[in-house]
Each structure stands twice: as C-alpha cells, then as structure tokens.
Tab-separated table of C-alpha atoms in Angstrom:
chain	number	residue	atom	x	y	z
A	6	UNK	CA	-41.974	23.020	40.544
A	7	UNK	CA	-40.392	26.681	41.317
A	8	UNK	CA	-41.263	29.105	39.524
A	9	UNK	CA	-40.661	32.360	40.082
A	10	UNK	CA	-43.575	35.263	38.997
A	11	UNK	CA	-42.439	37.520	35.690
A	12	UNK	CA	-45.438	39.103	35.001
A	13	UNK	CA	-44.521	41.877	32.577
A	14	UNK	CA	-46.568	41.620	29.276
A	15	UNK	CA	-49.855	44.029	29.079
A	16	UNK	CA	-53.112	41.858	28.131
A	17	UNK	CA	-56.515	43.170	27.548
A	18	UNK	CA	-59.064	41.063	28.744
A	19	UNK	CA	-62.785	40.553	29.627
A	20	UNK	CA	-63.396	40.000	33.601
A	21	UNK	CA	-65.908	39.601	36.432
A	22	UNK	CA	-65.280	41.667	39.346
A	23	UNK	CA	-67.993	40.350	41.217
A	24	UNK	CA	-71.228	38.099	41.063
A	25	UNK	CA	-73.239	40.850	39.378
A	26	UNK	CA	-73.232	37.964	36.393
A	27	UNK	CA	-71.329	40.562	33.871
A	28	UNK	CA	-67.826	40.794	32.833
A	29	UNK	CA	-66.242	44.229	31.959
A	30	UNK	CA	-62.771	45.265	30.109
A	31	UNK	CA	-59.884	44.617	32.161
A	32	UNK	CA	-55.769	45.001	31.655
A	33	UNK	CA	-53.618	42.879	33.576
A	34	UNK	CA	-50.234	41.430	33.255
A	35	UNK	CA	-49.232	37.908	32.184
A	36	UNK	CA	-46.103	36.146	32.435
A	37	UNK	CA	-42.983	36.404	29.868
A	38	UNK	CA	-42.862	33.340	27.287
A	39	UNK	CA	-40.540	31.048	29.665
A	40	UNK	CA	-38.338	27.967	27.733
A	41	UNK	CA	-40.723	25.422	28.032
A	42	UNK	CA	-44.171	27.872	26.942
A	43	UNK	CA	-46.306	28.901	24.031
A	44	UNK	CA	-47.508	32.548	23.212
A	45	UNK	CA	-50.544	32.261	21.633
A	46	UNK	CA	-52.685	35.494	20.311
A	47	UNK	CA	-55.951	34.091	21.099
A	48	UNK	CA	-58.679	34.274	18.021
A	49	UNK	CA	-61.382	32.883	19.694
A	50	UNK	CA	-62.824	31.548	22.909
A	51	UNK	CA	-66.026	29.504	23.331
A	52	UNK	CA	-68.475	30.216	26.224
A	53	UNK	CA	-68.974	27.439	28.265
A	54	UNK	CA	-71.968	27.129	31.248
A	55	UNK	CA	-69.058	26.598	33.436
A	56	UNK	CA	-68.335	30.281	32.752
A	57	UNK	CA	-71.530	31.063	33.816
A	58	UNK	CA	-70.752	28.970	37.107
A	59	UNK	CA	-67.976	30.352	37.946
A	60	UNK	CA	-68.665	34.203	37.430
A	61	UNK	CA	-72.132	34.170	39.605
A	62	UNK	CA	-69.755	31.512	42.348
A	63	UNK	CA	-72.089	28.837	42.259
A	64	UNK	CA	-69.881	26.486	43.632
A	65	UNK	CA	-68.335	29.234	46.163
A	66	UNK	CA	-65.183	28.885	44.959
A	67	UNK	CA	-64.665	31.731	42.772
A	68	UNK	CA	-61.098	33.972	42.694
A	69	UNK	CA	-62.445	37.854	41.785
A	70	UNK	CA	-61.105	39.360	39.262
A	71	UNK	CA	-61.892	36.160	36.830
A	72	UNK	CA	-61.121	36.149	33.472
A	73	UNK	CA	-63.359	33.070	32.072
A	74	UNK	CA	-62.596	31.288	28.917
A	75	UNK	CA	-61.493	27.771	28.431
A	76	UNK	CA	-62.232	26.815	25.043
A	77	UNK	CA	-59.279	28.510	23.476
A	78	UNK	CA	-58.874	29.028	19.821
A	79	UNK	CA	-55.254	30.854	17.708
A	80	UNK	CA	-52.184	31.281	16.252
A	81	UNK	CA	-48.582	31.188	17.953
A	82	UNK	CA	-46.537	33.747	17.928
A	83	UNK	CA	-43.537	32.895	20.214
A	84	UNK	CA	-42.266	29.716	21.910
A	85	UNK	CA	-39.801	28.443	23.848
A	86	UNK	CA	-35.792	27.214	23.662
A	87	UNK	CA	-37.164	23.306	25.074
A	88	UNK	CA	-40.535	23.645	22.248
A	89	UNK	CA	-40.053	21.804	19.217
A	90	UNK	CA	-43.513	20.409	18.805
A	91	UNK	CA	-44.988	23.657	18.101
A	92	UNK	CA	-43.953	26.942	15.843
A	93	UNK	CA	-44.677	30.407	15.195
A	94	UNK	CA	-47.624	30.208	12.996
A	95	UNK	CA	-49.500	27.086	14.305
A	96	UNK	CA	-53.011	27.265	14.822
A	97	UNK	CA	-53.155	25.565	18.172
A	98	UNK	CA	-55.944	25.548	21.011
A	99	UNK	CA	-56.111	25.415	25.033
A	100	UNK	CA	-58.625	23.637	26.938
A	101	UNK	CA	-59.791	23.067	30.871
A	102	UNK	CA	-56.090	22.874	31.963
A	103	UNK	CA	-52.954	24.825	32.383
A	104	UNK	CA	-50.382	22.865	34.735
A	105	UNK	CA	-50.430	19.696	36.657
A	106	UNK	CA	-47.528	17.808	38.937
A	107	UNK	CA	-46.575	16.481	35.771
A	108	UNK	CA	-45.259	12.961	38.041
A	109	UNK	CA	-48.053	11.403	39.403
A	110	UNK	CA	-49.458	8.304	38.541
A	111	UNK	CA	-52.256	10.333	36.354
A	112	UNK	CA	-50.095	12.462	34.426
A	113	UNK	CA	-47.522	9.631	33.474
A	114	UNK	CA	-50.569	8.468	31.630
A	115	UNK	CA	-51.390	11.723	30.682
A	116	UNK	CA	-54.768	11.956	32.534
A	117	UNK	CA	-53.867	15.281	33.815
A	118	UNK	CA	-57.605	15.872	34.421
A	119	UNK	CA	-57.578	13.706	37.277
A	120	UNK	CA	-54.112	14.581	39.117
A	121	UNK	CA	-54.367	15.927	42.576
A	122	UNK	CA	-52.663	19.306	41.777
A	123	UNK	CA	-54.648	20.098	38.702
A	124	UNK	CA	-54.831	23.850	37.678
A	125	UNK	CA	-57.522	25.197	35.749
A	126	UNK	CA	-56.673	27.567	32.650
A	127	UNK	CA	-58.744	29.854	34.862
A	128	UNK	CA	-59.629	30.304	38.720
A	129	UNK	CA	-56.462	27.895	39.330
A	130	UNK	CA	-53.127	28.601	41.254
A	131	UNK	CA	-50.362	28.283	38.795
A	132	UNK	CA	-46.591	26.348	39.339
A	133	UNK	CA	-45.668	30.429	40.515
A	134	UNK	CA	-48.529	30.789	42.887
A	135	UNK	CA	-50.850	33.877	40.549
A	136	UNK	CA	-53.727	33.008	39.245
A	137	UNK	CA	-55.164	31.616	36.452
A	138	UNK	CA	-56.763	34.054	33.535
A	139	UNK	CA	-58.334	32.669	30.957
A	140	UNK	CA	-59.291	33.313	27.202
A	141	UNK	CA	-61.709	36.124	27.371
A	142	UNK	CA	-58.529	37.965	26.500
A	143	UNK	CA	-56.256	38.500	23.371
A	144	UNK	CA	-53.147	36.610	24.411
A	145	UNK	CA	-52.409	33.419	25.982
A	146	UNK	CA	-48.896	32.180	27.301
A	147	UNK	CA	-48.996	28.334	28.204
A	148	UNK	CA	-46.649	25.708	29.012
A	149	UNK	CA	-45.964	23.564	25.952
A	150	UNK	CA	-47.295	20.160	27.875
A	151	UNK	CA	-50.749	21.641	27.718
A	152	UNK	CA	-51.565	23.679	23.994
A	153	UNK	CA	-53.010	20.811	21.343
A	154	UNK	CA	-53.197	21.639	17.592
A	155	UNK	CA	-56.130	21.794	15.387
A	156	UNK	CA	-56.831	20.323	12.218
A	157	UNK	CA	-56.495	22.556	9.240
A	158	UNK	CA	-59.652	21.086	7.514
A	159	UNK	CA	-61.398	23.135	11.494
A	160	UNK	CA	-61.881	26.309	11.273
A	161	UNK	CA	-60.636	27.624	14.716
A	162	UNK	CA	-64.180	29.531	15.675
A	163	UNK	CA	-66.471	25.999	15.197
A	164	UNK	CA	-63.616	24.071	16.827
A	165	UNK	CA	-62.820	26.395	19.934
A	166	UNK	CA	-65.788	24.545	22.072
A	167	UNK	CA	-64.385	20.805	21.534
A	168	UNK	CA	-61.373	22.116	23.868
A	169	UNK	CA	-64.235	21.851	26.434
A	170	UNK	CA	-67.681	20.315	25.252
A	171	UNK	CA	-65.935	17.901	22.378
A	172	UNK	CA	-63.540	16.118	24.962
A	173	UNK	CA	-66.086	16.062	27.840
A	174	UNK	CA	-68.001	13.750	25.937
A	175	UNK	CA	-65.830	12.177	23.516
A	176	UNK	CA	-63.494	10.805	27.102
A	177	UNK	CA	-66.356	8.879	28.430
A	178	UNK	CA	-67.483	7.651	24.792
A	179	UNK	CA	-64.031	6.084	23.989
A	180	UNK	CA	-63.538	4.971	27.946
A	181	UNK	CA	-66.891	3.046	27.676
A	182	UNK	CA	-66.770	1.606	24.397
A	183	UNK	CA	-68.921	3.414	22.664
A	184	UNK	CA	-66.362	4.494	19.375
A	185	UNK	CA	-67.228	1.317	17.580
A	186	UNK	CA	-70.697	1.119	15.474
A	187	UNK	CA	-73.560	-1.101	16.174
A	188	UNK	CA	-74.229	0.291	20.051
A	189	UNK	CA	-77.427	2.235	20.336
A	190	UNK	CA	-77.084	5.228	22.656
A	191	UNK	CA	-79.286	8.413	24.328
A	192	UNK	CA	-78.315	11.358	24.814
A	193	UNK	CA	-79.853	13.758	27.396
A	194	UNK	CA	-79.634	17.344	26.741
A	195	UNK	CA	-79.375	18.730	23.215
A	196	UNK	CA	-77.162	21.913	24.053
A	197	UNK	CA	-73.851	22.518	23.771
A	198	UNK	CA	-72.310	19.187	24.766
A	199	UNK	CA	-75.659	17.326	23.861
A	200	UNK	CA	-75.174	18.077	19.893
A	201	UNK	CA	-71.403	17.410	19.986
A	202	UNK	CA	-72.199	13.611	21.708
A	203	UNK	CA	-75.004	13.047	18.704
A	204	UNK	CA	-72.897	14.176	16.221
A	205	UNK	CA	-69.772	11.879	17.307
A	206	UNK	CA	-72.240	8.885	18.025
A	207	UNK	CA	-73.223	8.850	14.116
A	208	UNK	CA	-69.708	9.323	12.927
A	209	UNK	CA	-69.084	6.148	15.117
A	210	UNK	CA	-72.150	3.774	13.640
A	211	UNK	CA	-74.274	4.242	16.857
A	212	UNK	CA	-77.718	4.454	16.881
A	213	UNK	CA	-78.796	7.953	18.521
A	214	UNK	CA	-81.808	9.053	20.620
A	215	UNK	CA	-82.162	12.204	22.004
A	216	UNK	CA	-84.004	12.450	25.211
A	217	UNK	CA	-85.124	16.331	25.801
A	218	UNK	CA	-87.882	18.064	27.579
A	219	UNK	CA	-88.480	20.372	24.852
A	220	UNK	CA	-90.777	19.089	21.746
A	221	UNK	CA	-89.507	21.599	19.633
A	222	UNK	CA	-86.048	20.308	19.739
A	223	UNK	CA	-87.212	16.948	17.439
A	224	UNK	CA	-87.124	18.284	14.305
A	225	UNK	CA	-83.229	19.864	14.326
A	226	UNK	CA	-82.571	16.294	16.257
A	227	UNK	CA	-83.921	14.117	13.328
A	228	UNK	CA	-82.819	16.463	10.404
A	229	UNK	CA	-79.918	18.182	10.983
A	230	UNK	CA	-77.943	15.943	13.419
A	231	UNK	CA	-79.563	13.188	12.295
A	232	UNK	CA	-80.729	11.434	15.142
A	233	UNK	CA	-82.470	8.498	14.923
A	234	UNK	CA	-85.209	8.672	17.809
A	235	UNK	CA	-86.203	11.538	19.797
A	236	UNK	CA	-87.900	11.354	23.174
A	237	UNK	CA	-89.864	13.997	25.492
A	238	UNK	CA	-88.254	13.027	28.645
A	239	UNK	CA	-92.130	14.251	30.517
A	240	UNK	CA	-94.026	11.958	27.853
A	241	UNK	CA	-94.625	8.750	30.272
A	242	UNK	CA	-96.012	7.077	27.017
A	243	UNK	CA	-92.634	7.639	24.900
A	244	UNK	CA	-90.605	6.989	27.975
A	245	UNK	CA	-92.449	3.599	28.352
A	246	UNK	CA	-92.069	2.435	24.591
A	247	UNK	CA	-88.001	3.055	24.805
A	248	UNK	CA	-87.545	0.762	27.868
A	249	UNK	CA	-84.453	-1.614	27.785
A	250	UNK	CA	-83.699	-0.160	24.335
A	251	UNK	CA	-80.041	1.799	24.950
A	252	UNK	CA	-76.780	0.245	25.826
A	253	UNK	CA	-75.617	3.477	26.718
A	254	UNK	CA	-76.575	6.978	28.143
A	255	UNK	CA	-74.827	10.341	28.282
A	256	UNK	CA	-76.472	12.917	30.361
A	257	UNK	CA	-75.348	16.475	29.583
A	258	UNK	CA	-78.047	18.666	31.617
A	259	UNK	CA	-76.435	21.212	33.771
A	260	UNK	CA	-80.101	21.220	36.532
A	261	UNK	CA	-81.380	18.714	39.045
A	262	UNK	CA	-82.913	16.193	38.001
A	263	UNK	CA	-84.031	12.403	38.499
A	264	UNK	CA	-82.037	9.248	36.919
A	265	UNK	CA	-84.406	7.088	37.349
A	266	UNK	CA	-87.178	7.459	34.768
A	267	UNK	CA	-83.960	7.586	32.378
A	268	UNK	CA	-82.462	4.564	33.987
A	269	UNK	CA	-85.314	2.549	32.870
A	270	UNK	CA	-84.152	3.403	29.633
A	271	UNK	CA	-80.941	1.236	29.798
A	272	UNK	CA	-80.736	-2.472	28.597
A	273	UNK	CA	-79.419	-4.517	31.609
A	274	UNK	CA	-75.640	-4.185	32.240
A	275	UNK	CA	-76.025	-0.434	30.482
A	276	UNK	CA	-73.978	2.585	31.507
A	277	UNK	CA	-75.404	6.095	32.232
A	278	UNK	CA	-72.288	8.587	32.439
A	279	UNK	CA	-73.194	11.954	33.843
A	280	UNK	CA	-71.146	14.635	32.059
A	281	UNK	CA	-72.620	17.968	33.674
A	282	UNK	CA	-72.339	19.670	36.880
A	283	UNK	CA	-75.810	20.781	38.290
A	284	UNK	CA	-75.083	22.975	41.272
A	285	UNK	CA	-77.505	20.723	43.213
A	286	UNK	CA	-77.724	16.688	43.704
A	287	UNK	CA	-79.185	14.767	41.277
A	288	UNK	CA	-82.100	12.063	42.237
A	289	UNK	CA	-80.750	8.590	41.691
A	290	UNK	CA	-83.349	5.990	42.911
A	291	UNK	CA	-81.908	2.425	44.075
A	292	UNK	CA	-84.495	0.452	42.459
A	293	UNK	CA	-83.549	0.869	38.231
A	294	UNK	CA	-79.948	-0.037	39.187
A	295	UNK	CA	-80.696	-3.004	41.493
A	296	UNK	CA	-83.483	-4.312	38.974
A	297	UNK	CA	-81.077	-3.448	35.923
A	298	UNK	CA	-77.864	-4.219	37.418
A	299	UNK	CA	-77.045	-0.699	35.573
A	300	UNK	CA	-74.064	1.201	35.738
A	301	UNK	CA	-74.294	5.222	36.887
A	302	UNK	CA	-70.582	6.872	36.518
A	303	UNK	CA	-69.377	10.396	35.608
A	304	UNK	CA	-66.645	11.952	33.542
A	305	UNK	CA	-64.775	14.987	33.782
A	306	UNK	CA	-63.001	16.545	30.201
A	307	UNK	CA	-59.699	14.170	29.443
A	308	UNK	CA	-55.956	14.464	29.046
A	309	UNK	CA	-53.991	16.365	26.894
A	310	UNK	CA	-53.420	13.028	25.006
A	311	UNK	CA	-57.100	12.375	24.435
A	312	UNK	CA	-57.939	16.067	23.787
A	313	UNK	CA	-55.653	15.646	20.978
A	314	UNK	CA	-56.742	12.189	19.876
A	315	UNK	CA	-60.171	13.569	19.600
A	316	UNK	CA	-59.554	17.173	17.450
A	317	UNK	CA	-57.729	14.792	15.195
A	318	UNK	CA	-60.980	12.683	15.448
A	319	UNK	CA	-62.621	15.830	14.603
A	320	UNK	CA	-60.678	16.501	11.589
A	321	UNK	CA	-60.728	13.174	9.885
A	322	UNK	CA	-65.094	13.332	10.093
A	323	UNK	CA	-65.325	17.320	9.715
A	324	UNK	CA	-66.983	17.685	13.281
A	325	UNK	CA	-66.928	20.807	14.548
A	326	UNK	CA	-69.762	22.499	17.146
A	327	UNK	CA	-72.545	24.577	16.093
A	328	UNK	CA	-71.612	28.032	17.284
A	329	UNK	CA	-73.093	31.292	16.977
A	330	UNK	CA	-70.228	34.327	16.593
A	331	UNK	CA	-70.455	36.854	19.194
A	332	UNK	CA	-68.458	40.503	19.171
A	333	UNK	CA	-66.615	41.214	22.288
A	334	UNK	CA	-69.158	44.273	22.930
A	335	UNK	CA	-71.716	41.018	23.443
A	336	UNK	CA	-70.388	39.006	25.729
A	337	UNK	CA	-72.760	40.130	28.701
A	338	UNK	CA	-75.280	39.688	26.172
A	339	UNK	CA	-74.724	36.356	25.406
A	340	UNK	CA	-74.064	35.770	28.860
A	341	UNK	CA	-77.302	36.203	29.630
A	342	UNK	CA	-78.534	34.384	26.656
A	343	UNK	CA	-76.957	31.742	28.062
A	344	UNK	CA	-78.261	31.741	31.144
A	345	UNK	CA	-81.498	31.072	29.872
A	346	UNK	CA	-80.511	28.177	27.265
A	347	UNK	CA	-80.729	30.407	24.468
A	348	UNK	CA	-78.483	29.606	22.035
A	349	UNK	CA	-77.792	27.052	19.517
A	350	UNK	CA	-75.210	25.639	20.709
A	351	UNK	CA	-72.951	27.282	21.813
A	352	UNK	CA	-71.601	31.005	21.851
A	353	UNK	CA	-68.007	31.718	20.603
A	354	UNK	CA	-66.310	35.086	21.329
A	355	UNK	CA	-64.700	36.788	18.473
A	356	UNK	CA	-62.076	37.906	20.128
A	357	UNK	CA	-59.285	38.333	17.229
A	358	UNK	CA	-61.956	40.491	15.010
A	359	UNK	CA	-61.501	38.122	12.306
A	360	UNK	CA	-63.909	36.553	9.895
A	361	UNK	CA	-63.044	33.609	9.760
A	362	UNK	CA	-59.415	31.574	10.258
C-alpha cells in the first residue's frame, strides 16, 4: 500500500532515547486522521515487560526514539469518510498491531499476528515508511482494521492490559481447546499474563494450578483468583505428587528456564504452550516428550478478530486485569518496579488524568 507521510498533528509523549532503561517527555508529530483511520485521545496505556524489552534492546532490535505502549485504552474523537464501525465517542482500545498486508493468507483469516509484513503499534515501519509510536502518549491515530471496542460493563484502566496480556493467553486457550469446562490446567507464572490465564480458566470450568517459585504467591492464588492447587515449582516433593495430573500448561515466565520438570506435569498427549519471550533459550529435555508423547508449542497475541472475541469474552464474565494506577511523573518508577517483578499485576499509565472512565 502507498501511502504518502502527513505528519502534522503535535503529540506529547513519553520516550526512550537510549538504553539508559528510562523514558523522558517527548513531542513529535503524528499523521492527519486519513479516510480509512481512527483518532483516539488515549486514556490509558498498560505497561507490558515487552516495554521493558524493547527500551533496554534486549532483542537488538530497538528504533531510538521509542515511544512504548501497546495496551491502549480511550475515547474517539475523529474518524474517517470509509469508518462506519466506529464513532466519535466510542471507548475503543489498540493492541500489539497497527498495519499488516491486509491480503495474505493470514490476514484473510484475520490472523494478522502472523502475516509476514506485520507492524507493531510501536518499533514497526508503517504502510508510509515512519515509525511506529506507541501509547505512552495522549493521542493515537489508527487505521480502522486494527482499533477493537470495549465493553461498557470494563472500565478502560483494568481492561487496557487484555489488548496485550488478555489475548496472549486467551489465543492459545481457545486454539487448544481449553474454553470448555472439565480440563484441568497449570499455569506457570502468576504475573501479569499468569493472573489473566487463571482467571479465564475458572470462568471456563477448568480446574487451575498455579505453578510459581515464590511460596508467598499461594495464598492470593487460592483466595482471590481462586485457584484450585498451587505448586512451588523448586519443591521436588509437590512437583512429584502433581505428575500426569494437567491436560494442559501455559507458561508465562519471561527468564530461562527448564521444561522438563514441568513437562512431567502433563498427562500423556498434554500441551505445554509457551506464551513469554525470555531473552535467552529455554531448556527443553527430549526425554518428558518422548516418554509423554507431549506437545511443546508457543503463541504469539491473536487477530484483530480474536482480540475482539475475547474483550467481549471479558465483558460477558466481568474479567478485567489487576492493575495498579500509575501518574505519568511515575513511569520510570514503575519501570523499574517492573523490572524487578514488583507489581501486582500489572502497571497502567494514567495518561488522560482521569479517575476513572
């Protein structure tokens, strides 16, 4: 597609100019509301530990100045001559992605998560060749194809991280079979995608177990999410007792780690779907998937399709994320917060200044 650049409205913004790990205030232009786009002034944004990848370039990758933010939360205020599915006063939201080829084979089916020319909402080349800002900012303008709508029963601050965390594991759940009750499954990793996957598991009739390294975690697992077993992942002796016992694993940690002890956890023919992007390999020993005949498979977000299927998901069980408000005079404070797992369970920027919408 040709586009060509019209980069004339003033946006103020959060970005990292480097890999100090810190974001600072930063104006820069973004394109005029074209026929097929959205103008959105953006509410709030949800800090994901990609955010944190991509402003220290872990994965090398990283386009300076970045403006991080994909877990986009607000309220139209302009759209386009071909946009009828949206209006001024929507409250809509904007996930992972902001374009695609739109003809492939992937976005027919409206997998646009998977198509070859994929662009990220930030770090990405765009249809007009600039790059990609994201929604540590106060306004938004996105092609129609890509903004979903949330629930009115959501408020928009709780519901900003399913545009990220929500759909990453909510794709793999429906994919695999895991949205009808009577399944038992583990999850690995109670953070920010960990308590979204336990908290869609018992809307769904699963039975839960969270596997975690930390102890302390058992208590919030059991009696606020409701979790039916908890496991300390380093406790051979628990580990042992829960062999065979899960049809179905999702493992949200973010650091390297071995499959195998957690592998023995799967009933034969189970699935283990890796959901998180440690910035080095993951062990996988041979031996629990020959002797299991176990499945090990990984999932990235989903389409614009599913996104939507699941907020409305969301909104018919009143799940949202457990999210703790942050000023925009915080954000390299809850950066670093985050950087050492410290938060419950996940940090959402205020970026509007509103209480609550």
């Amino acid at each position: 597609m040709e586009v060509t650049p019209n980069h004339t409205q003033t946006v103020t913004g959060w970005a990292a100019m480097n890999e100090s790990g810190k974001v600072e205030p930063f104006i820069f232009k973004r394109r005029e509301n074209g026929v097929d786009d959205v103008t959105i002034k953006v509410q709030y944004c949800g800090m994901c530990h990609t955010d944190l990848h991509f402003i220290q370039n872990d994965w090398g990758i990283t386009i300076y100045p970045l403006v991080p933010g994909h877990e986009i939360t607000g309220v139209v205020t302009k759209v386009g001559t071909n946009v009828s599915s949206f209006k001024v006063g929507d409250r809509v939201g904007v996930g992972c992605i902001s374009a695609s080829c739109l003809d492939c084979e992937h976005c027919r089916r409206s997998e646009e998560n998977y198509c070859d020319k994929v662009t990220l909402t930030y770090n990405g080349i765009f249809w007009d060749g600039s790059v990609t800002y994201g929604g540590y900012s106060n306004m938004l303008v996105a092609n129609k194809r890509f903004v979903v709508r949330i629930p009115h029963n959501l408020p928009l601050d709780a519901a900003a991280p399913l545009l990220c965390a929500g759909i990453t594991v909510y794709s793999p759940m429906k994919q695999h079979g895991m949205l009808k009750s009577g399944g038992s499954l583990g999850v690995v990793g109670l953070g920010g995608l960990g308590h979204v996957a336990v908290k869609f598991a018992k809307a769904f009739g699963l039975r839960v177990t969270v596997i975690s390294t930390s102890p302390a975690k058992e208590r919030e697992a059991r009696e606020r999410l409701r979790a039916d077993d908890f496991i300390v992942s380093t406790n051979q002796k628990q580990m042992q007792a829960m062999t065979r016992s899960l049809d179905y694993i999702i493992d949200t940690v973010s650091a390297k780690h071995s499959l195998g002890p957690i592998l023995e956890l799967l009933k034969v023919n189970g699935k283990l779907v890796l959901v998180a992007a440690p910035d080095q390999p993951v062990e996988l020993p041979s031996f629990p998937l020959i002797f299991g005949k176990r499945t090990v498979t990984g999932s990235m977000t989903g389409g614009l399709k599913e996104t939507q299927e699941m907020l409305d998901v969301c909104g018919e069980h009143n799940i949202t994320c457990d999210i703790e408000l942050v000023s925009t005079d915080r954000i390299n404070e809850a950066l670093a917060r985050l950087a050492r797992n410290d938060v419950r369970y996940r940090f959402v920027i205020n970026i509007g200044g509103n209480s609550k919408l």
